[in-house]
Amino acid sequence: MKNPSPGVYTVDEPSASRGLGPLIPWCQSTNERRFFLTEIKAKPLAVRHTCAYIVRKPDQGHLYRGHRSMHRFANPARFLRLSAVLLPWCAGATVILTILGLWLSLFGSPPDYQQGETVRIMYIHVPAAWMSLFVYTNMAIAAACGLVWKHPLADLFAKAAAPIGAGFTFVCLVTGSLWGAPMWGTWWVWDARLTSVLILFFLYLGYMALVNAFDDPQRGMKAGNVLLLVGIVNVPIIKFSVDWWNTLHQPASVVRMGGPSIDPTMLTPLLVMAGAFTAYFLSVVLLRVRTEIAQRKIQTLRLSVAGDGAVTDGMQG
Amino acid sequence: MNEFLHMGGYAAYVWPAYGIATLVLLGLLVATWKGLRNAEATLKALESARPARRRTRNAGRKAADQNAGTPVEASEG
């Protein structure tokens, strides 16, 4: 048995259990591989799910630390089944709620007595703003799960959700500007609400850049997760900025103490559009997580093919 | 209808808001869909290439072993 260098190794369980390939770098025969895998499987689930495991090799007595990635492929399998069930419902809800929401916000609601027809921008602007916070909060929760429990799907979720959150934040900023121009007489002011949302947008972009900046995706994910957790401080700042500081932006009128202060004819389209955006987010994030899982598998396969090449050379040389 | 499109004089603000939201959300959906199709196609290609490679490798090794005059090791496979 070749003496492996200590480090982090990835084990592709589905392939390994089919008896394919020396995916475990130091196991050069099926028997060794089988022994290795039974040893891992004998460990309590809790230990397995903590990601790092210790392997004692039978004849050498050395301890090797490996990166447990069985649940990386076991869980995604469950996720793929679940997403196949959920996706049609989410997509259907997106279509129905979008049609209903657009009809309500463009035809089914009255113009505002002060703001006239520009109030219709609200039905895009406010749900987009809610989504920008909702998506970020979800990503931060996922980041915590990814860091604490090393749950690989949590990492993938955060990575998959980031562009959608950035998109919603962008829509929120642009529609806010288009609403501010006629109503406030300015496209932009550097006040607390607007600035903190702009920072949220940069947090999304920064996370996306950071995650892709490392050769090793694991390290990128870890750095990105830390950024997400640090950035969560911005979420309450955005929410309460209209109360804490003097600002041009109007205070909350839906999510506030004492219930919504907005007429039901305007609240209904607002909530329907928020539902449509949420359903859209769920549909697209399911598709994106699926893409991320496929890309992880591609990476594992490419690595193992490269590994095969090395072994073949070693045998012949 | 014209009055509706006119939006009480605010057409230049209301319609771009809806337009940009549609553009961003649809663009993201299309990009996601294309990315998924791409990744799944690559994965399929890689997975179908794998068993073929493996057979070639084992055959090559057996031939090499026989050439060297050593018995084929039983532990593999």
PDB file of N, CA, C and O in Angstrom, chain A residues 153-213:
ATOM      1  N   LEU A 153     -24.624  21.115   1.031  1.00  0.00           N
ATOM      2  CA  LEU A 153     -25.746  21.713   0.297  1.00  0.00           C
ATOM      3  C   LEU A 153     -25.967  23.156   0.721  1.00  0.00           C
ATOM      4  O   LEU A 153     -26.398  23.983  -0.074  1.00  0.00           O
ATOM      5  N   ALA A 154     -25.652  23.460   1.984  1.00  0.00           N
ATOM      6  CA  ALA A 154     -25.806  24.832   2.462  1.00  0.00           C
ATOM      7  C   ALA A 154     -24.872  25.755   1.694  1.00  0.00           C
ATOM      8  O   ALA A 154     -25.262  26.829   1.249  1.00  0.00           O
ATOM      9  N   ASP A 155     -23.617  25.300   1.505  1.00  0.00           N
ATOM     10  CA  ASP A 155     -22.671  26.082   0.703  1.00  0.00           C
ATOM     11  C   ASP A 155     -23.221  26.318  -0.696  1.00  0.00           C
ATOM     12  O   ASP A 155     -23.196  27.425  -1.213  1.00  0.00           O
ATOM     13  N   LEU A 156     -23.705  25.229  -1.291  1.00  0.00           N
ATOM     14  CA  LEU A 156     -24.187  25.330  -2.662  1.00  0.00           C
ATOM     15  C   LEU A 156     -25.395  26.248  -2.742  1.00  0.00           C
ATOM     16  O   LEU A 156     -25.551  27.000  -3.695  1.00  0.00           O
ATOM     17  N   PHE A 157     -26.252  26.181  -1.720  1.00  0.00           N
ATOM     18  CA  PHE A 157     -27.439  27.052  -1.718  1.00  0.00           C
ATOM     19  C   PHE A 157     -27.008  28.514  -1.707  1.00  0.00           C
ATOM     20  O   PHE A 157     -27.512  29.323  -2.493  1.00  0.00           O
ATOM     21  N   ALA A 158     -26.063  28.849  -0.816  1.00  0.00           N
ATOM     22  CA  ALA A 158     -25.635  30.245  -0.728  1.00  0.00           C
ATOM     23  C   ALA A 158     -25.064  30.709  -2.064  1.00  0.00           C
ATOM     24  O   ALA A 158     -25.384  31.791  -2.557  1.00  0.00           O
ATOM     25  N   LYS A 159     -24.249  29.845  -2.673  1.00  0.00           N
ATOM     26  CA  LYS A 159     -23.632  30.222  -3.941  1.00  0.00           C
ATOM     27  C   LYS A 159     -24.703  30.385  -5.030  1.00  0.00           C
ATOM     28  O   LYS A 159     -24.631  31.302  -5.852  1.00  0.00           O
ATOM     29  N   ALA A 160     -25.696  29.487  -4.998  1.00  0.00           N
ATOM     30  CA  ALA A 160     -26.725  29.527  -6.036  1.00  0.00           C
ATOM     31  C   ALA A 160     -27.647  30.733  -5.864  1.00  0.00           C
ATOM     32  O   ALA A 160     -28.125  31.297  -6.844  1.00  0.00           O
ATOM     33  N   ALA A 161     -27.876  31.133  -4.616  1.00  0.00           N
ATOM     34  CA  ALA A 161     -28.847  32.201  -4.361  1.00  0.00           C
ATOM     35  C   ALA A 161     -28.263  33.585  -4.619  1.00  0.00           C
ATOM     36  O   ALA A 161     -29.013  34.523  -4.907  1.00  0.00           O
ATOM     37  N   ALA A 162     -26.925  33.707  -4.539  1.00  0.00           N
ATOM     38  CA  ALA A 162     -26.313  35.039  -4.589  1.00  0.00           C
ATOM     39  C   ALA A 162     -26.694  35.862  -5.828  1.00  0.00           C
ATOM     40  O   ALA A 162     -27.106  37.018  -5.683  1.00  0.00           O
ATOM     41  N   PRO A 163     -26.596  35.308  -7.046  1.00  0.00           N
ATOM     42  CA  PRO A 163     -26.941  36.143  -8.202  1.00  0.00           C
ATOM     43  C   PRO A 163     -28.411  36.574  -8.192  1.00  0.00           C
ATOM     44  O   PRO A 163     -28.725  37.675  -8.659  1.00  0.00           O
ATOM     45  N   ILE A 164     -29.280  35.730  -7.665  1.00  0.00           N
ATOM     46  CA  ILE A 164     -30.706  36.094  -7.617  1.00  0.00           C
ATOM     47  C   ILE A 164     -30.894  37.252  -6.651  1.00  0.00           C
ATOM     48  O   ILE A 164     -31.593  38.227  -6.946  1.00  0.00           O
ATOM     49  N   GLY A 165     -30.255  37.153  -5.481  1.00  0.00           N
ATOM     50  CA  GLY A 165     -30.346  38.237  -4.510  1.00  0.00           C
ATOM     51  C   GLY A 165     -29.781  39.533  -5.076  1.00  0.00           C
ATOM     52  O   GLY A 165     -30.372  40.608  -4.910  1.00  0.00           O
ATOM     53  N   ALA A 166     -28.645  39.415  -5.775  1.00  0.00           N
ATOM     54  CA  ALA A 166     -28.053  40.605  -6.386  1.00  0.00           C
ATOM     55  C   ALA A 166     -29.016  41.193  -7.411  1.00  0.00           C
ATOM     56  O   ALA A 166     -29.175  42.418  -7.500  1.00  0.00           O
ATOM     57  N   GLY A 167     -29.672  40.318  -8.175  1.00  0.00           N
ATOM     58  CA  GLY A 167     -30.639  40.789  -9.170  1.00  0.00           C
ATOM     59  C   GLY A 167     -31.779  41.555  -8.520  1.00  0.00           C
ATOM     60  O   GLY A 167     -32.141  42.655  -8.972  1.00  0.00           O
ATOM     61  N   PHE A 168     -32.332  41.006  -7.444  1.00  0.00           N
ATOM     62  CA  PHE A 168     -33.434  41.693  -6.750  1.00  0.00           C
ATOM     63  C   PHE A 168     -32.966  43.036  -6.187  1.00  0.00           C
ATOM     64  O   PHE A 168     -33.686  44.038  -6.258  1.00  0.00           O
ATOM     65  N   THR A 169     -31.759  43.054  -5.620  1.00  0.00           N
ATOM     66  CA  THR A 169     -31.253  44.309  -5.057  1.00  0.00           C
ATOM     67  C   THR A 169     -31.080  45.359  -6.155  1.00  0.00           C
ATOM     68  O   THR A 169     -31.410  46.531  -5.972  1.00  0.00           O
ATOM     69  N   PHE A 170     -30.572  44.910  -7.307  1.00  0.00           N
ATOM     70  CA  PHE A 170     -30.403  45.815  -8.435  1.00  0.00           C
ATOM     71  C   PHE A 170     -31.760  46.383  -8.869  1.00  0.00           C
ATOM     72  O   PHE A 170     -31.911  47.601  -9.055  1.00  0.00           O
ATOM     73  N   VAL A 171     -32.744  45.503  -8.998  1.00  0.00           N
ATOM     74  CA  VAL A 171     -34.090  45.954  -9.384  1.00  0.00           C
ATOM     75  C   VAL A 171     -34.616  46.951  -8.361  1.00  0.00           C
ATOM     76  O   VAL A 171     -35.183  47.994  -8.708  1.00  0.00           O
ATOM     77  N   CYS A 172     -34.397  46.655  -7.080  1.00  0.00           N
ATOM     78  CA  CYS A 172     -34.852  47.545  -6.011  1.00  0.00           C
ATOM     79  C   CYS A 172     -34.210  48.921  -6.155  1.00  0.00           C
ATOM     80  O   CYS A 172     -34.885  49.952  -6.077  1.00  0.00           O
ATOM     81  N   LEU A 173     -32.905  48.952  -6.394  1.00  0.00           N
ATOM     82  CA  LEU A 173     -32.194  50.234  -6.502  1.00  0.00           C
ATOM     83  C   LEU A 173     -32.668  51.030  -7.715  1.00  0.00           C
ATOM     84  O   LEU A 173     -32.942  52.233  -7.630  1.00  0.00           O
ATOM     85  N   VAL A 174     -32.793  50.353  -8.853  1.00  0.00           N
ATOM     86  CA  VAL A 174     -33.156  51.063 -10.083  1.00  0.00           C
ATOM     87  C   VAL A 174     -34.599  51.567 -10.017  1.00  0.00           C
ATOM     88  O   VAL A 174     -34.877  52.732 -10.339  1.00  0.00           O
ATOM     89  N   THR A 175     -35.521  50.703  -9.562  1.00  0.00           N
ATOM     90  CA  THR A 175     -36.917  51.152  -9.492  1.00  0.00           C
ATOM     91  C   THR A 175     -37.061  52.254  -8.446  1.00  0.00           C
ATOM     92  O   THR A 175     -37.858  53.172  -8.624  1.00  0.00           O
ATOM     93  N   GLY A 176     -36.280  52.170  -7.379  1.00  0.00           N
ATOM     94  CA  GLY A 176     -36.329  53.220  -6.365  1.00  0.00           C
ATOM     95  C   GLY A 176     -35.896  54.552  -6.945  1.00  0.00           C
ATOM     96  O   GLY A 176     -36.481  55.604  -6.682  1.00  0.00           O
ATOM     97  N   SER A 177     -34.864  54.479  -7.785  1.00  0.00           N
ATOM     98  CA  SER A 177     -34.368  55.675  -8.436  1.00  0.00           C
ATOM     99  C   SER A 177     -35.438  56.254  -9.372  1.00  0.00           C
ATOM    100  O   SER A 177     -35.674  57.461  -9.405  1.00  0.00           O
ATOM    101  N   LEU A 178     -36.077  55.353 -10.130  1.00  0.00           N
ATOM    102  CA  LEU A 178     -37.117  55.788 -11.075  1.00  0.00           C
ATOM    103  C   LEU A 178     -38.332  56.354 -10.343  1.00  0.00           C
ATOM    104  O   LEU A 178     -39.106  57.123 -10.897  1.00  0.00           O
ATOM    105  N   TRP A 179     -38.529  55.910  -9.136  1.00  0.00           N
ATOM    106  CA  TRP A 179     -39.639  56.423  -8.335  1.00  0.00           C
ATOM    107  C   TRP A 179     -39.249  57.743  -7.669  1.00  0.00           C
ATOM    108  O   TRP A 179     -40.033  58.669  -7.533  1.00  0.00           O
ATOM    109  N   GLY A 180     -37.975  57.809  -7.264  1.00  0.00           N
ATOM    110  CA  GLY A 180     -37.494  59.005  -6.571  1.00  0.00           C
ATOM    111  C   GLY A 180     -37.407  60.213  -7.491  1.00  0.00           C
ATOM    112  O   GLY A 180     -37.651  61.345  -7.059  1.00  0.00           O
ATOM    113  N   ALA A 181     -37.057  59.971  -8.761  1.00  0.00           N
ATOM    114  CA  ALA A 181     -36.876  61.095  -9.681  1.00  0.00           C
ATOM    115  C   ALA A 181     -38.115  61.987  -9.758  1.00  0.00           C
ATOM    116  O   ALA A 181     -38.009  63.201  -9.564  1.00  0.00           O
ATOM    117  N   PRO A 182     -39.334  61.449 -10.025  1.00  0.00           N
ATOM    118  CA  PRO A 182     -40.494  62.332 -10.076  1.00  0.00           C
ATOM    119  C   PRO A 182     -41.006  62.757  -8.695  1.00  0.00           C
ATOM    120  O   PRO A 182     -41.542  63.850  -8.541  1.00  0.00           O
ATOM    121  N   MET A 183     -40.834  61.917  -7.662  1.00  0.00           N
ATOM    122  CA  MET A 183     -41.471  62.196  -6.374  1.00  0.00           C
ATOM    123  C   MET A 183     -40.581  63.009  -5.425  1.00  0.00           C
ATOM    124  O   MET A 183     -41.049  63.841  -4.676  1.00  0.00           O
ATOM    125  N   TRP A 184     -39.272  62.702  -5.428  1.00  0.00           N
ATOM    126  CA  TRP A 184     -38.368  63.432  -4.541  1.00  0.00           C
ATOM    127  C   TRP A 184     -37.645  64.541  -5.292  1.00  0.00           C
ATOM    128  O   TRP A 184     -36.986  65.387  -4.683  1.00  0.00           O
ATOM    129  N   GLY A 185     -37.678  64.445  -6.618  1.00  0.00           N
ATOM    130  CA  GLY A 185     -36.939  65.407  -7.424  1.00  0.00           C
ATOM    131  C   GLY A 185     -35.467  65.078  -7.547  1.00  0.00           C
ATOM    132  O   GLY A 185     -34.665  65.895  -7.974  1.00  0.00           O
ATOM    133  N   THR A 186     -35.089  63.836  -7.159  1.00  0.00           N
ATOM    134  CA  THR A 186     -33.690  63.432  -7.317  1.00  0.00           C
ATOM    135  C   THR A 186     -33.618  61.929  -7.556  1.00  0.00           C
ATOM    136  O   THR A 186     -34.454  61.173  -7.077  1.00  0.00           O
ATOM    137  N   TRP A 187     -32.618  61.513  -8.341  1.00  0.00           N
ATOM    138  CA  TRP A 187     -32.462  60.079  -8.625  1.00  0.00           C
ATOM    139  C   TRP A 187     -31.814  59.369  -7.453  1.00  0.00           C
ATOM    140  O   TRP A 187     -32.033  58.185  -7.245  1.00  0.00           O
ATOM    141  N   TRP A 188     -30.994  60.090  -6.732  1.00  0.00           N
ATOM    142  CA  TRP A 188     -30.211  59.415  -5.685  1.00  0.00           C
ATOM    143  C   TRP A 188     -29.870  60.393  -4.576  1.00  0.00           C
ATOM    144  O   TRP A 188     -29.564  61.559  -4.830  1.00  0.00           O
ATOM    145  N   VAL A 189     -29.953  59.960  -3.319  1.00  0.00           N
ATOM    146  CA  VAL A 189     -29.392  60.725  -2.208  1.00  0.00           C
ATOM    147  C   VAL A 189     -28.575  59.760  -1.368  1.00  0.00           C
ATOM    148  O   VAL A 189     -28.885  58.571  -1.284  1.00  0.00           O
ATOM    149  N   TRP A 190     -27.536  60.317  -0.756  1.00  0.00           N
ATOM    150  CA  TRP A 190     -26.701  59.441   0.086  1.00  0.00           C
ATOM    151  C   TRP A 190     -27.284  59.415   1.501  1.00  0.00           C
ATOM    152  O   TRP A 190     -26.636  59.830   2.444  1.00  0.00           O
ATOM    153  N   ASP A 191     -28.488  58.917   1.630  1.00  0.00           N
ATOM    154  CA  ASP A 191     -29.023  58.803   2.980  1.00  0.00           C
ATOM    155  C   ASP A 191     -28.917  57.362   3.458  1.00  0.00           C
ATOM    156  O   ASP A 191     -28.459  56.474   2.736  1.00  0.00           O
ATOM    157  N   ALA A 192     -29.330  57.145   4.708  1.00  0.00           N
ATOM    158  CA  ALA A 192     -29.046  55.855   5.346  1.00  0.00           C
ATOM    159  C   ALA A 192     -29.671  54.687   4.594  1.00  0.00           C
ATOM    160  O   ALA A 192     -29.011  53.671   4.341  1.00  0.00           O
ATOM    161  N   ARG A 193     -30.951  54.807   4.216  1.00  0.00           N
ATOM    162  CA  ARG A 193     -31.623  53.668   3.591  1.00  0.00           C
ATOM    163  C   ARG A 193     -30.987  53.330   2.249  1.00  0.00           C
ATOM    164  O   ARG A 193     -30.649  52.180   1.970  1.00  0.00           O
ATOM    165  N   LEU A 194     -30.809  54.347   1.430  1.00  0.00           N
ATOM    166  CA  LEU A 194     -30.291  54.082   0.079  1.00  0.00           C
ATOM    167  C   LEU A 194     -28.854  53.561   0.135  1.00  0.00           C
ATOM    168  O   LEU A 194     -28.493  52.618  -0.572  1.00  0.00           O
ATOM    169  N   THR A 195     -28.056  54.172   1.005  1.00  0.00           N
ATOM    170  CA  THR A 195     -26.661  53.757   1.088  1.00  0.00           C
ATOM    171  C   THR A 195     -26.538  52.333   1.615  1.00  0.00           C
ATOM    172  O   THR A 195     -25.744  51.535   1.105  1.00  0.00           O
ATOM    173  N   SER A 196     -27.349  52.000   2.633  1.00  0.00           N
ATOM    174  CA  SER A 196     -27.217  50.650   3.192  1.00  0.00           C
ATOM    175  C   SER A 196     -27.674  49.586   2.186  1.00  0.00           C
ATOM    176  O   SER A 196     -27.120  48.486   2.145  1.00  0.00           O
ATOM    177  N   VAL A 197     -28.657  49.924   1.347  1.00  0.00           N
ATOM    178  CA  VAL A 197     -29.063  48.957   0.318  1.00  0.00           C
ATOM    179  C   VAL A 197     -27.974  48.824  -0.739  1.00  0.00           C
ATOM    180  O   VAL A 197     -27.707  47.729  -1.237  1.00  0.00           O
ATOM    181  N   LEU A 198     -27.325  49.944  -1.051  1.00  0.00           N
ATOM    182  CA  LEU A 198     -26.206  49.872  -2.007  1.00  0.00           C
ATOM    183  C   LEU A 198     -25.099  48.979  -1.452  1.00  0.00           C
ATOM    184  O   LEU A 198     -24.501  48.183  -2.180  1.00  0.00           O
ATOM    185  N   ILE A 199     -24.852  49.095  -0.138  1.00  0.00           N
ATOM    186  CA  ILE A 199     -23.842  48.229   0.487  1.00  0.00           C
ATOM    187  C   ILE A 199     -24.265  46.764   0.382  1.00  0.00           C
ATOM    188  O   ILE A 199     -23.453  45.881   0.107  1.00  0.00           O
ATOM    189  N   LEU A 200     -25.572  46.506   0.558  1.00  0.00           N
ATOM    190  CA  LEU A 200     -26.077  45.131   0.411  1.00  0.00           C
ATOM    191  C   LEU A 200     -25.771  44.608  -0.988  1.00  0.00           C
ATOM    192  O   LEU A 200     -25.333  43.462  -1.154  1.00  0.00           O
ATOM    193  N   PHE A 201     -25.985  45.461  -1.991  1.00  0.00           N
ATOM    194  CA  PHE A 201     -25.695  45.069  -3.378  1.00  0.00           C
ATOM    195  C   PHE A 201     -24.215  44.720  -3.533  1.00  0.00           C
ATOM    196  O   PHE A 201     -23.866  43.696  -4.126  1.00  0.00           O
ATOM    197  N   PHE A 202     -23.341  45.547  -2.938  1.00  0.00           N
ATOM    198  CA  PHE A 202     -21.905  45.262  -3.022  1.00  0.00           C
ATOM    199  C   PHE A 202     -21.529  44.010  -2.241  1.00  0.00           C
ATOM    200  O   PHE A 202     -20.602  43.296  -2.618  1.00  0.00           O
ATOM    201  N   LEU A 203     -22.255  43.736  -1.152  1.00  0.00           N
ATOM    202  CA  LEU A 203     -21.995  42.499  -0.407  1.00  0.00           C
ATOM    203  C   LEU A 203     -22.271  41.284  -1.294  1.00  0.00           C
ATOM    204  O   LEU A 203     -21.505  40.314  -1.313  1.00  0.00           O
ATOM    205  N   TYR A 204     -23.397  41.338  -2.016  1.00  0.00           N
ATOM    206  CA  TYR A 204     -23.703  40.245  -2.944  1.00  0.00           C
ATOM    207  C   TYR A 204     -22.590  40.077  -3.964  1.00  0.00           C
ATOM    208  O   TYR A 204     -22.091  38.970  -4.193  1.00  0.00           O
ATOM    209  N   LEU A 205     -22.190  41.211  -4.588  1.00  0.00           N
ATOM    210  CA  LEU A 205     -21.155  41.129  -5.632  1.00  0.00           C
ATOM    211  C   LEU A 205     -19.836  40.637  -5.038  1.00  0.00           C
ATOM    212  O   LEU A 205     -19.145  39.810  -5.634  1.00  0.00           O
ATOM    213  N   GLY A 206     -19.496  41.153  -3.834  1.00  0.00           N
ATOM    214  CA  GLY A 206     -18.260  40.743  -3.189  1.00  0.00           C
ATOM    215  C   GLY A 206     -18.255  39.252  -2.882  1.00  0.00           C
ATOM    216  O   GLY A 206     -17.261  38.560  -3.127  1.00  0.00           O
ATOM    217  N   TYR A 207     -19.397  38.755  -2.393  1.00  0.00           N
ATOM    218  CA  TYR A 207     -19.497  37.321  -2.096  1.00  0.00           C
ATOM    219  C   TYR A 207     -19.270  36.500  -3.366  1.00  0.00           C
ATOM    220  O   TYR A 207     -18.504  35.536  -3.378  1.00  0.00           O
ATOM    221  N   MET A 208     -19.943  36.921  -4.464  1.00  0.00           N
ATOM    222  CA  MET A 208     -19.821  36.160  -5.711  1.00  0.00           C
ATOM    223  C   MET A 208     -18.377  36.161  -6.211  1.00  0.00           C
ATOM    224  O   MET A 208     -17.876  35.135  -6.689  1.00  0.00           O
ATOM    225  N   ALA A 209     -17.699  37.306  -6.088  1.00  0.00           N
ATOM    226  CA  ALA A 209     -16.310  37.380  -6.539  1.00  0.00           C
ATOM    227  C   ALA A 209     -15.410  36.511  -5.654  1.00  0.00           C
ATOM    228  O   ALA A 209     -14.560  35.770  -6.142  1.00  0.00           O
ATOM    229  N   LEU A 210     -15.652  36.572  -4.344  1.00  0.00           N
ATOM    230  CA  LEU A 210     -14.801  35.854  -3.387  1.00  0.00           C
ATOM    231  C   LEU A 210     -14.910  34.339  -3.570  1.00  0.00           C
ATOM    232  O   LEU A 210     -13.908  33.624  -3.570  1.00  0.00           O
ATOM    233  N   VAL A 211     -16.148  33.854  -3.741  1.00  0.00           N
ATOM    234  CA  VAL A 211     -16.363  32.411  -3.865  1.00  0.00           C
ATOM    235  C   VAL A 211     -15.635  31.852  -5.075  1.00  0.00           C
ATOM    236  O   VAL A 211     -15.120  30.734  -5.049  1.00  0.00           O
ATOM    237  N   ASN A 212     -15.563  32.656  -6.134  1.00  0.00           N
ATOM    238  CA  ASN A 212     -14.931  32.164  -7.360  1.00  0.00           C
ATOM    239  C   ASN A 212     -13.453  32.499  -7.446  1.00  0.00           C
ATOM    240  O   ASN A 212     -12.817  32.206  -8.449  1.00  0.00           O
ATOM    241  N   ALA A 213     -12.903  33.109  -6.384  1.00  0.00           N
ATOM    242  CA  ALA A 213     -11.535  33.604  -6.478  1.00  0.00           C
ATOM    243  C   ALA A 213     -10.495  32.551  -6.107  1.00  0.00           C
ATOM    244  O   ALA A 213      -9.310  32.783  -6.272  1.00  0.00           O
TER     245      ALA A 213
END
